CSV table of C-alpha atoms and ligand atoms in Angstrom, one decimal:
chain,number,residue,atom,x,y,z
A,1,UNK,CA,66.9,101.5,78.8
A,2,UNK,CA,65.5,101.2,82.5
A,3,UNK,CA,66.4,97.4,82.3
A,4,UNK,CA,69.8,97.7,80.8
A,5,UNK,CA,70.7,100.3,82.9
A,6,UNK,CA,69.8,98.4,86.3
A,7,UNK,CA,71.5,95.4,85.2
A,8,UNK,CA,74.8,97.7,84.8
A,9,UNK,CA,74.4,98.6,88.6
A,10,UNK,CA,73.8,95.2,89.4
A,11,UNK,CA,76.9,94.0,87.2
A,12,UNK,CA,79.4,96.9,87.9
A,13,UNK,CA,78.2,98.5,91.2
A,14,UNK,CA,80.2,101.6,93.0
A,15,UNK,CA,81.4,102.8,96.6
A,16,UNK,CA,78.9,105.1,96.5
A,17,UNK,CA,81.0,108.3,96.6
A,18,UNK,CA,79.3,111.3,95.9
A,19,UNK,CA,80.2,113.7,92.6
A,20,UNK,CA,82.2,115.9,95.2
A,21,UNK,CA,83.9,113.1,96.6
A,22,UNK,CA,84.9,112.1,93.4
A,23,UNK,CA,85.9,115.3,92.5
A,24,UNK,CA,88.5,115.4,95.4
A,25,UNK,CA,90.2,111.6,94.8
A,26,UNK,CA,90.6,113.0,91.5
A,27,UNK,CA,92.6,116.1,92.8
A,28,UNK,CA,93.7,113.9,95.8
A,29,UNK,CA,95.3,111.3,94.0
A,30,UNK,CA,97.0,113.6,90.7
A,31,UNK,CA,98.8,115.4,93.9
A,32,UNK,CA,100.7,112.2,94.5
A,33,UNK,CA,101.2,111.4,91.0
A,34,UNK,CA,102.4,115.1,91.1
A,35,UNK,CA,105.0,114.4,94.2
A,36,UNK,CA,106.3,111.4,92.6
A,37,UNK,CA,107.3,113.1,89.0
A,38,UNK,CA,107.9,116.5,88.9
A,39,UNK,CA,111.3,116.6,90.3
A,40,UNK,CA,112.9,114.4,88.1
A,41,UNK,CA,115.2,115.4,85.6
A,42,UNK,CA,114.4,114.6,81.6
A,43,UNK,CA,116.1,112.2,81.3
A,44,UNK,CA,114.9,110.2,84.3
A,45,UNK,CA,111.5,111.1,83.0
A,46,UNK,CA,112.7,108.4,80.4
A,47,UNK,CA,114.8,106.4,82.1
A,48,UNK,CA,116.3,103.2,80.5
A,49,UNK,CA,114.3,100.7,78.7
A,50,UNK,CA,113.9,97.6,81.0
A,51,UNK,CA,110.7,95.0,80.3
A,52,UNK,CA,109.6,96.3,84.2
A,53,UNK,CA,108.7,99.7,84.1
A,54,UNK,CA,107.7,102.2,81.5
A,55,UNK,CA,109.4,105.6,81.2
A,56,UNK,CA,107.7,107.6,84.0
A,57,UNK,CA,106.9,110.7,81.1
A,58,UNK,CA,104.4,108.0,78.8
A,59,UNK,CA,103.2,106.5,82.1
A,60,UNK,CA,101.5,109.8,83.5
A,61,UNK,CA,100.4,110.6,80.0
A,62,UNK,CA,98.9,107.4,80.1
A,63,UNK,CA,96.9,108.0,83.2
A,64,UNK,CA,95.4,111.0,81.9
A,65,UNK,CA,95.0,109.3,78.3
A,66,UNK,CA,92.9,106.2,80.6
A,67,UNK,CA,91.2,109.3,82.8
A,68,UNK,CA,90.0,110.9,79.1
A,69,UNK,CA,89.0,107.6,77.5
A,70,UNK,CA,86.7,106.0,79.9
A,71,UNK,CA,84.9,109.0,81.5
A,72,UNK,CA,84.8,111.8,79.6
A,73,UNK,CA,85.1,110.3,75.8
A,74,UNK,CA,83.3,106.7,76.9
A,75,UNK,CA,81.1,107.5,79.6
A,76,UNK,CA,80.1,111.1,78.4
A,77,UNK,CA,80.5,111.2,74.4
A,78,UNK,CA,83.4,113.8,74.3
A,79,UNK,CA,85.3,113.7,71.3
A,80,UNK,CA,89.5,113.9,72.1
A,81,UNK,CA,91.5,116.4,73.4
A,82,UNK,CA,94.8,115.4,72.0
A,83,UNK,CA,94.2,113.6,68.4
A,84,UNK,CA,97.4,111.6,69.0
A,85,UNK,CA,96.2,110.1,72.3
A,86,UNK,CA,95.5,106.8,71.6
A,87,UNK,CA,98.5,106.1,69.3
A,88,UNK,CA,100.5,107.2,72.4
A,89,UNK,CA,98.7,106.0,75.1
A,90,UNK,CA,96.5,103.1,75.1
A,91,UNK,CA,98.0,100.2,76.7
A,92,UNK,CA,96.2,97.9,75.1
A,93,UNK,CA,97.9,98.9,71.7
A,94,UNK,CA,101.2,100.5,72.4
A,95,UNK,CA,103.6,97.7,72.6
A,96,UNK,CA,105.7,98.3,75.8
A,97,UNK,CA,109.3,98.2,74.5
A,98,UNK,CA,108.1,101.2,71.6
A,99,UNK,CA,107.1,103.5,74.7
A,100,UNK,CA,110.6,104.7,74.6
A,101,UNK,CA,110.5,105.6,71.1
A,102,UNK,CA,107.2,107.4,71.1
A,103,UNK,CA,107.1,110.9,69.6
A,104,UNK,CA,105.3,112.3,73.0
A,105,UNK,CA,104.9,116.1,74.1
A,106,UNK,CA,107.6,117.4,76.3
A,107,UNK,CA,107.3,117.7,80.2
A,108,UNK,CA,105.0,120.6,80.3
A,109,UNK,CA,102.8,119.1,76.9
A,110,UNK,CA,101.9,116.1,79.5
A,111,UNK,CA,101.6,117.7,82.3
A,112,UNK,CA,99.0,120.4,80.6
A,113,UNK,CA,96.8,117.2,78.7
A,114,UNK,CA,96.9,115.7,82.4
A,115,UNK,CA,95.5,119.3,83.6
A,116,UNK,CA,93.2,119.9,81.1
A,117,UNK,CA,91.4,116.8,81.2
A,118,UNK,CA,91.1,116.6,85.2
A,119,UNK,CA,89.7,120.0,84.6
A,120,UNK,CA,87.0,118.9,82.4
A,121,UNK,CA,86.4,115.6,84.6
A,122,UNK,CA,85.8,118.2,87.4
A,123,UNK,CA,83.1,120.3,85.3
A,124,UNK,CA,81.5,117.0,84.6
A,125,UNK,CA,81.1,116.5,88.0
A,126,UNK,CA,79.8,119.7,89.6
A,127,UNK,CA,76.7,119.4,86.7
A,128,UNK,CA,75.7,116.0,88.3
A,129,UNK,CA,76.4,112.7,86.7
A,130,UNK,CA,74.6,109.0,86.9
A,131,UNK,CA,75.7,105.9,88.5
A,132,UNK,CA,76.8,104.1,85.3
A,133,UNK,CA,79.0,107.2,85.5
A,134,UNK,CA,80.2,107.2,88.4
A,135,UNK,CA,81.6,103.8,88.0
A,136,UNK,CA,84.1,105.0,85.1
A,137,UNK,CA,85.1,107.8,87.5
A,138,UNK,CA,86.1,105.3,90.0
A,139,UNK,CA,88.1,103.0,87.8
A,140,UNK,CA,90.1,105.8,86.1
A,141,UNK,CA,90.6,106.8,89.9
A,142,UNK,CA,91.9,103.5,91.0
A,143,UNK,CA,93.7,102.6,87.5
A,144,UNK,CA,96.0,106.0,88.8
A,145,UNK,CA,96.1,104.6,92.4
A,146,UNK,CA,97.7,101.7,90.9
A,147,UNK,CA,100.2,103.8,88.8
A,148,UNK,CA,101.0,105.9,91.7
A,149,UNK,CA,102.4,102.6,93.7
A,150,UNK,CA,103.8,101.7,90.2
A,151,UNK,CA,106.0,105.0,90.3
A,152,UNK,CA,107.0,104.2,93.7
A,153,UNK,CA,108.6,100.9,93.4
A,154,UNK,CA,109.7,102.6,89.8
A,155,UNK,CA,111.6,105.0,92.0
A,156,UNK,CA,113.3,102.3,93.4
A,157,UNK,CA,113.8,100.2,90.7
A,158,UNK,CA,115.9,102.6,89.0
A,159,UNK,CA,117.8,104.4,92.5
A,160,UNK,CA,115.9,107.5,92.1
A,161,UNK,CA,116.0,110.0,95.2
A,162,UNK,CA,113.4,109.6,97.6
A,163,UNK,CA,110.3,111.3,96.7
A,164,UNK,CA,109.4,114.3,98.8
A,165,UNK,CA,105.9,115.0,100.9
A,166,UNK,CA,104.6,111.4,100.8
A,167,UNK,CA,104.4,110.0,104.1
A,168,UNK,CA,106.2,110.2,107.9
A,169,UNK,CA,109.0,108.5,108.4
A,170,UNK,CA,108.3,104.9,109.5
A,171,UNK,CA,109.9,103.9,112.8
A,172,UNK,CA,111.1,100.9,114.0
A,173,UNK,CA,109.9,100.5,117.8
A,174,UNK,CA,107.2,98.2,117.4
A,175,UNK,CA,109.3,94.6,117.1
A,176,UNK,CA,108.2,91.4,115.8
A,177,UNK,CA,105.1,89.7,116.3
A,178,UNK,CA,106.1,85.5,116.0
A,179,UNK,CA,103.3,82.9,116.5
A,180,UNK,CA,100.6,81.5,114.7
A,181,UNK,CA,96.6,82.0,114.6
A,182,UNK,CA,94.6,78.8,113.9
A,183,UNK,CA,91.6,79.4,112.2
A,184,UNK,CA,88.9,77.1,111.9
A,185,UNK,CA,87.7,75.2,108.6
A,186,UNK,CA,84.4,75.2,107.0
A,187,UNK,CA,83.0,77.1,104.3
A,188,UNK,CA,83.9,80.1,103.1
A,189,UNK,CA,82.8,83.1,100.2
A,190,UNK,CA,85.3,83.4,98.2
A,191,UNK,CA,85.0,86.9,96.1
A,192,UNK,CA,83.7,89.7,96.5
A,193,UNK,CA,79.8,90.7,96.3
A,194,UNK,CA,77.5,93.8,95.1
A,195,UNK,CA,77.8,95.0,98.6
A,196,UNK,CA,81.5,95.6,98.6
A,197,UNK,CA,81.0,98.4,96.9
A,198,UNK,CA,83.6,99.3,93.7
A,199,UNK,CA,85.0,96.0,92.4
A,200,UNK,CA,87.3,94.6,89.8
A,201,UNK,CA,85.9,91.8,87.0
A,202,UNK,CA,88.6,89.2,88.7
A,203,UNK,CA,86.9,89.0,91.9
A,204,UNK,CA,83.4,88.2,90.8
A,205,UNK,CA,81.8,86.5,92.1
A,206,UNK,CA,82.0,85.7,95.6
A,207,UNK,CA,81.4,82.0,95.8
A,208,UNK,CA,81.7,79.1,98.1
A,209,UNK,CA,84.6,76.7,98.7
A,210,UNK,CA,86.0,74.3,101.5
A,211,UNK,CA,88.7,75.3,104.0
A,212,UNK,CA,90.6,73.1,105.9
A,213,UNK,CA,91.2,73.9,109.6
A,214,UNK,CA,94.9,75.9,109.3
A,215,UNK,CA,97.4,77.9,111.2
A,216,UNK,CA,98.8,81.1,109.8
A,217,UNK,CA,101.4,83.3,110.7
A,218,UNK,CA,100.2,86.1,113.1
A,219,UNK,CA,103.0,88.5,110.9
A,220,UNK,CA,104.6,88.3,107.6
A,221,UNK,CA,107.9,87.0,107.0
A,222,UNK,CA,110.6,89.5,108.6
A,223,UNK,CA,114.0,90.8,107.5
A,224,UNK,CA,115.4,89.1,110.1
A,225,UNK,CA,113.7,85.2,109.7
A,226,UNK,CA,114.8,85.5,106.1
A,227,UNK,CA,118.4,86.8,106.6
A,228,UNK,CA,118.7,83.5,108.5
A,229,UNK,CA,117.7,81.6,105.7
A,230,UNK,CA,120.4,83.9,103.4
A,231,UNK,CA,122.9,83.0,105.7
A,232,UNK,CA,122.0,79.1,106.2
A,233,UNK,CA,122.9,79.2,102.5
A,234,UNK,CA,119.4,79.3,101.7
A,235,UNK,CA,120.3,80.6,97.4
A,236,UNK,CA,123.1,78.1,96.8
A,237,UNK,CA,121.0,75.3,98.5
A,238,UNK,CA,119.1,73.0,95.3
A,239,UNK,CA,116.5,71.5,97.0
A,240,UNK,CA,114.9,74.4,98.9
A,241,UNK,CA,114.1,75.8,95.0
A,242,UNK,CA,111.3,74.7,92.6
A,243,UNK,CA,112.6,73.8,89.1
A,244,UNK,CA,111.0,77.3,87.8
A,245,UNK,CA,112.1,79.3,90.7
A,246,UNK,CA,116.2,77.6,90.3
A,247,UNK,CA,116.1,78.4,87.0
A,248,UNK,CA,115.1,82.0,88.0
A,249,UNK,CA,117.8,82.1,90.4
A,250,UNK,CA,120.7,80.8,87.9
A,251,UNK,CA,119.6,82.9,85.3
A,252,UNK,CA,120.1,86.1,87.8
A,253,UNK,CA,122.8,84.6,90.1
A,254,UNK,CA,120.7,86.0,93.1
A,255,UNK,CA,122.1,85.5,96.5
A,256,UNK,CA,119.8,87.5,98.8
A,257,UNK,CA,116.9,90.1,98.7
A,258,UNK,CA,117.1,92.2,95.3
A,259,UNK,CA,118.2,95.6,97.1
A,260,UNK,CA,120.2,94.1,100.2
A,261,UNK,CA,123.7,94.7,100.4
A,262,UNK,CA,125.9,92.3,102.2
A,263,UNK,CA,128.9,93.4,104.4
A,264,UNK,CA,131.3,90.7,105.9
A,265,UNK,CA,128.5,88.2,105.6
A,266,UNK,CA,125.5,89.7,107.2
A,267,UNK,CA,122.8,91.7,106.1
A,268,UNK,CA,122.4,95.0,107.9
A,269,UNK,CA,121.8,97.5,104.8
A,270,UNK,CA,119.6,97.8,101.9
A,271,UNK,CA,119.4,100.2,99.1
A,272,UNK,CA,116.3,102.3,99.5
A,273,UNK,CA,115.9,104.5,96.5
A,274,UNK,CA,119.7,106.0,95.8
A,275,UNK,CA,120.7,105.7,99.6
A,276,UNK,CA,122.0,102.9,101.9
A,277,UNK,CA,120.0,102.6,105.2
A,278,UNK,CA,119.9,100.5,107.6
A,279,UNK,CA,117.4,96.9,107.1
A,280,UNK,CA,115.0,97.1,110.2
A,281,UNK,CA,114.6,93.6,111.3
A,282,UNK,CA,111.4,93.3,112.4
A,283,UNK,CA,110.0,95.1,109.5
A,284,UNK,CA,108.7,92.6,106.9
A,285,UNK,CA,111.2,91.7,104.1
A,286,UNK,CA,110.2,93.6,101.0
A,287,UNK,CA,111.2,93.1,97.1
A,288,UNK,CA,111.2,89.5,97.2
A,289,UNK,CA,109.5,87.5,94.4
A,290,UNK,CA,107.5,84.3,94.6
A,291,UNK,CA,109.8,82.3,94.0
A,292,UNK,CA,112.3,83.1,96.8
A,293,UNK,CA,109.1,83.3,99.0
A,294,UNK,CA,108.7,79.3,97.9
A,295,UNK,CA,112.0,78.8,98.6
A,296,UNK,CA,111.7,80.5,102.1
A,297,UNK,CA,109.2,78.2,103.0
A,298,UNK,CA,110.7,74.7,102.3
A,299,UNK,CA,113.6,75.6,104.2
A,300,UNK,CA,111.7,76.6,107.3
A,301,UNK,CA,109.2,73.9,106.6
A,302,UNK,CA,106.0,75.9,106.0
A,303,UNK,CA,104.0,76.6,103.0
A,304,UNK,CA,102.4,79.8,101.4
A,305,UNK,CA,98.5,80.5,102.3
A,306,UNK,CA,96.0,80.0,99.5
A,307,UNK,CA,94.1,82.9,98.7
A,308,UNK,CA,91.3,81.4,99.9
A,309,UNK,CA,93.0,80.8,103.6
A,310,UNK,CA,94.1,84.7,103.1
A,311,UNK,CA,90.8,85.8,103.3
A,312,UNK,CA,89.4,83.4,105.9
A,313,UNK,CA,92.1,84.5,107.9
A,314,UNK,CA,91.8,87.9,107.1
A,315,UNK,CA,87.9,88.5,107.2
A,316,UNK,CA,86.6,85.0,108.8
A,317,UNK,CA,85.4,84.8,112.2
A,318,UNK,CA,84.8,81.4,114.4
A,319,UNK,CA,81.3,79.9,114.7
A,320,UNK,CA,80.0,80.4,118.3
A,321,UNK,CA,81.0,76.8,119.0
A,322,UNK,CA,84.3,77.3,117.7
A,323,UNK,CA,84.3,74.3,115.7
A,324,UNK,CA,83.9,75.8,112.2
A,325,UNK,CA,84.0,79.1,110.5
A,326,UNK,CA,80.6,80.9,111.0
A,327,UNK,CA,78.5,82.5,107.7
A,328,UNK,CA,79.8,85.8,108.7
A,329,UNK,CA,82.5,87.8,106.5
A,330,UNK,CA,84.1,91.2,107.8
A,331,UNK,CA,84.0,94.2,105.1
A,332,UNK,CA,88.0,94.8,107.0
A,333,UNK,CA,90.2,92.1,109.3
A,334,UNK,CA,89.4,94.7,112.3
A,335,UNK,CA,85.4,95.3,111.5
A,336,UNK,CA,83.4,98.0,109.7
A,337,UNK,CA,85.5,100.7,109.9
A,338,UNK,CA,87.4,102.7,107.5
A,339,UNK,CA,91.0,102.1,107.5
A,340,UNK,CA,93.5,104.6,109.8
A,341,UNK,CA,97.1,104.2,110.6
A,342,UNK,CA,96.2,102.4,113.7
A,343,UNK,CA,94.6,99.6,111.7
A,344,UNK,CA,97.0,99.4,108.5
A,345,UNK,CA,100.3,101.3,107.0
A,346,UNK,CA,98.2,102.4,103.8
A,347,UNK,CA,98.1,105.7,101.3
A,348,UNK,CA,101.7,106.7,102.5
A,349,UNK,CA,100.8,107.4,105.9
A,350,UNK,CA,104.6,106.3,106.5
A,351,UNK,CA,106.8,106.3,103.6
A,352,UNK,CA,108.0,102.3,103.6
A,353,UNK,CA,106.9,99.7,106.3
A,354,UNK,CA,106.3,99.4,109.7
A,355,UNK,CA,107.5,96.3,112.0
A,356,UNK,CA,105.3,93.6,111.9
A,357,UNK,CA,104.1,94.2,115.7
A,358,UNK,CA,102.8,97.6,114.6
A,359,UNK,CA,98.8,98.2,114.0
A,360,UNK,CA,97.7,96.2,116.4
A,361,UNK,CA,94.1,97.9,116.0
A,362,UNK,CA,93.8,96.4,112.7
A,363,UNK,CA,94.2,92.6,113.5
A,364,UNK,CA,91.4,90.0,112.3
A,365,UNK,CA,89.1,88.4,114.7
A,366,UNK,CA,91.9,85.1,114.3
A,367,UNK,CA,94.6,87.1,115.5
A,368,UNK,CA,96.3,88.0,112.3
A,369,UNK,CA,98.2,91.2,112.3
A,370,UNK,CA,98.8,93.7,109.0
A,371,UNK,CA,96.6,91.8,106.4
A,372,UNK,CA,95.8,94.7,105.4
A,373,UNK,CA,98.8,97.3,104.3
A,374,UNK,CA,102.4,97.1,105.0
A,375,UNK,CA,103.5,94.9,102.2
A,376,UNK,CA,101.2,92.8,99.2
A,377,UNK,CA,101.4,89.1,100.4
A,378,UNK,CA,102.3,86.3,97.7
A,379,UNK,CA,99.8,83.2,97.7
A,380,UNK,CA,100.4,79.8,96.4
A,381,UNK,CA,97.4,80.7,94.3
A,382,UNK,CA,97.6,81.0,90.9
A,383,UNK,CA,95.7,84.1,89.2
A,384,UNK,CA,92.4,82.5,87.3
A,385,UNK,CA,89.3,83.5,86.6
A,386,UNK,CA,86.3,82.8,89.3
A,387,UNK,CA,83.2,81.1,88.0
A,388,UNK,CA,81.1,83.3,85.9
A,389,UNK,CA,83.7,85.3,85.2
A,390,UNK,CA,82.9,88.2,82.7
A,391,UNK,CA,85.3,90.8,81.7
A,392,UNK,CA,84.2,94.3,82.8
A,393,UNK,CA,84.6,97.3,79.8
A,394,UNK,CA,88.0,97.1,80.6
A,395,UNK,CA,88.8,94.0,78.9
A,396,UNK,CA,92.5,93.9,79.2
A,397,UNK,CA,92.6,94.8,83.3
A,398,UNK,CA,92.4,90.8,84.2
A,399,UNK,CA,91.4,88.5,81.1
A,400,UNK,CA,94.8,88.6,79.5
A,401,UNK,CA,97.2,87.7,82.3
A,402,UNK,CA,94.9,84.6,83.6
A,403,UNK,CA,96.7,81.5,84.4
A,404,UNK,CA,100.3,83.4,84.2
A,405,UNK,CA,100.7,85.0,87.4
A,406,UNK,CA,100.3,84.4,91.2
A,407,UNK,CA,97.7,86.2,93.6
A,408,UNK,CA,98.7,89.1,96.1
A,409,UNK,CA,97.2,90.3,98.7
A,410,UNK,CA,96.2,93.1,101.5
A,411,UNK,CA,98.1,96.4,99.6
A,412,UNK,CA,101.5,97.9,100.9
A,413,UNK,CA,102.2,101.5,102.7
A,414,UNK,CA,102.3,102.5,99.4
A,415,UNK,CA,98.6,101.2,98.1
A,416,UNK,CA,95.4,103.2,98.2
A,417,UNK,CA,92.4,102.1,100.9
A,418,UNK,CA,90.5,102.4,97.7
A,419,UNK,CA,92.8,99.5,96.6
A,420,UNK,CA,93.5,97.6,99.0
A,421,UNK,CA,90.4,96.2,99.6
A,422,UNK,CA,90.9,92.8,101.3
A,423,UNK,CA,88.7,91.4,98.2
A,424,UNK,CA,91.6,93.1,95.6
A,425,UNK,CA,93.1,90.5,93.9
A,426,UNK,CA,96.8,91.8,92.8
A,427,UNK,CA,98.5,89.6,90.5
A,428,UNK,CA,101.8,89.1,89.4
A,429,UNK,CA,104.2,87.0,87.3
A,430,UNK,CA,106.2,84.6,89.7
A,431,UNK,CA,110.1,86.5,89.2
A,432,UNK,CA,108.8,89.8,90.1
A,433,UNK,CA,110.7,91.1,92.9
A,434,UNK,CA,110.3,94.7,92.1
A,435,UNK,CA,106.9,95.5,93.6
A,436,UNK,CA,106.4,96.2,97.1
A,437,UNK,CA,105.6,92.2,98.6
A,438,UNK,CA,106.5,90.4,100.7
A,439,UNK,CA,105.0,86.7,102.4
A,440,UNK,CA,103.5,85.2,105.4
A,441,UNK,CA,103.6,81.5,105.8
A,442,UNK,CA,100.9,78.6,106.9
A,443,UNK,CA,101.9,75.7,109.5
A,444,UNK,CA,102.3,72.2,106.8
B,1,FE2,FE1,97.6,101.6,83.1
């Protein structure tokens, strides 16, 4: 028991949060899931059956339904609360196109199961619980993180009203931020280690590779460099698209951005949830899929950073010669510290992004600006498995959707710190261009 039990530390370790502090992400964390539900009607709680979001009234049942199975029916031995909860709710088994079809308990029926079984998580908390435990709290913390960005950006997607009481408004003061960082090749640990605290099965384990000496955009890709390439005819134009991503673009007849709107030929307004605003330029574009990122960058003669460059860019440092990258590997681009809104637009401290110039605190030791927050940045890399790669209890979190979809990185205003990790490996099929990502862009 003593032996299996250390290798589980050793294999899955935590942030070291304490009961109470888990106690409070819990609570934390359901009060966002709270502000982005409870005002919408029925029948947006079901909402129309597309293949990229789930109807928002199984997807919170859901996150209680995860909440339930891995820490208080896995973890501690609890039998279920609801006897219908895993025909409803489990992911794994609950083909997505039946979710609309479900026979599932009415507004207040979820809402109470949610309730009741935070309010047992709590009670299991304030008696004291191990560290194997602790690790299935955390997960069923961040799997809601992850739904709570996924209701945003479902908000969105389906011209929803802006949700109330998450985040300032986000001003547009700072500007842009042009120019490149060069950071020196050499060796660099890619992945993440025990001492990063809470980790995902993908990212293990850190490991070495070569990097090339590069130079990386000190800012992601703005509204205003890719309205340039809308209006240089960038969609229409063959050879600036791969054969996947001009089929993607036929298929949809996209000619710009996903929510812009185009008036006499330029691009000054978006749709942003059910109203029209103005697009800042110097923000970074937003709602843009890999494949118009790819696009983007043959016609301004640059190339997408590996995921490997990402975090050397992101985390590396220079040798003290300056020739090569030294051993050394930051826990954030700006140092040790936690994450604020000087250093990153995270946890909805604004309600949609910043300009790129903004958070200057937060930039890497190679000069890069907003790695972290803001928008998820596409990579040319392609989501696989790292050496050694073992699937965590979890089983369907990463192994199932290997070799189909494209890393992301750094988290958006409306990612958790928790999550946005710099080690986080996001992952997406190539077409998406209804999450919250945007790109920034290598030198060739
Ligand atoms: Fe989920």
């Amino acid at each position: 028991m003593m032996i299996r039990m250390s290798a589980t530390l050793i294999d899955r370790p935590t942030s070291g949060a304490t009961e109470d502090e888990l106690a409070t992400q819990l609570r934390d964390v359901r009060t966002r899931t709270h502000r982005l539900t409870e005002d919408l009607s029925t029948r947006q709680l079901m909402g129309p059956m597309l293949p990229i979001v789930n109807p928002v009234l199984w997807e919170i049942g859901h996150v209680g339904w995860f909440h339930e199975y891995w820490t208080l029916r896995h973890a501690h031995g609890e039998a279920p609360g609801l006897d219908r909860a895993d025909v409803l709710w489990n992911s794994s088994t609950v083909a997505h196109a039946t979710r609309w079809d479900l026979n599932l308990p009415d507004r207040n029926g979820v809402f109470a199961y949610m309730a009741d079984v935070l309010g047992r998580q709590v009670g299991r908390l304030s008696g004291g619980v191990d560290a194997g435990t602790r690790y299935f709290y955390e997960l069923s913390i961040r799997h809601e993180d992850m739904h709570v960005e996924a209701l945003a950006y479902t908000r969105q997607t389906l011209g929803y009203a802006r949700p109330d009481g998450l985040g300032h408004p986000a001003d547009h003061n700072a500007g842009p931020w042009p120019g490149d960082a060069s950071v020196s090749g050499g060796r660099w640990r890619l992945g993440s280690t025990g001492a990063d605290g809470f980790i995902f099965d993908n990212e293990k384990w850190a490991h070495e590779v070569g990097i090339a000496p590069f130079r990386i955009a000190k800012a992601p890709v703005t509204n205003a460099e890719f309205a340039a390439f809308v209006r240089a005819g960038g969609y229409r134009n063959r050879q600036f698209w791969s054969a996947a991503g001009w089929a993607w673009r036929e298929s949809t007849g996209a000619e710009r951005p996903v929510y812009w709107l185009e008036t006499d030929g330029s691009y000054g307004t978006w749709r942003r949830y059910q109203e029209v605003e103005p697009l800042a330029p110097h923000a970074p574009v937003m709602f843009v899929n890999w494949y118009e990122a790819e696009a983007w960058c043959r016609w301004a003669k640059r190339r997408l950073p590996t995921e490997a460059e990402w975090e050397a860019a992101a985390l590396g440092e220079a040798a003290a010669n300056g020739s090569c990258l030294a051993d050394s590997k930051r826990r954030w681009p700006w140092g040790e510290t936690s994450p604020s809104s000087q250093h990153a637009n995270l946890d909805f401290a604004f309600d949609g992004p910043l300009d790129v110039a903004a958070c200057a605190a937060g930039d890497s030791a190679f000069g890069c600006r907003q790695m972290i927050g803001n928008v998820w940045e596409w990579t040319a890399s392609d989501f696989v498995p790292l050496p050694g790669f073992a699937a965590d209890p979890y089983e369907d979190y990463s192994r199932p959707w290997f070799n189909t979809r494209k890393v992301l990185r750094g988290g958006s205003w409306a990612t958790s710190a928790r999550i946005a990790r710099p080690g986080y490996r996001n992952f997406f099929t190539p077409e998406r261009n209804d999450v919250i990502a945007g790109f920034r862009t290598c030198a060739l």
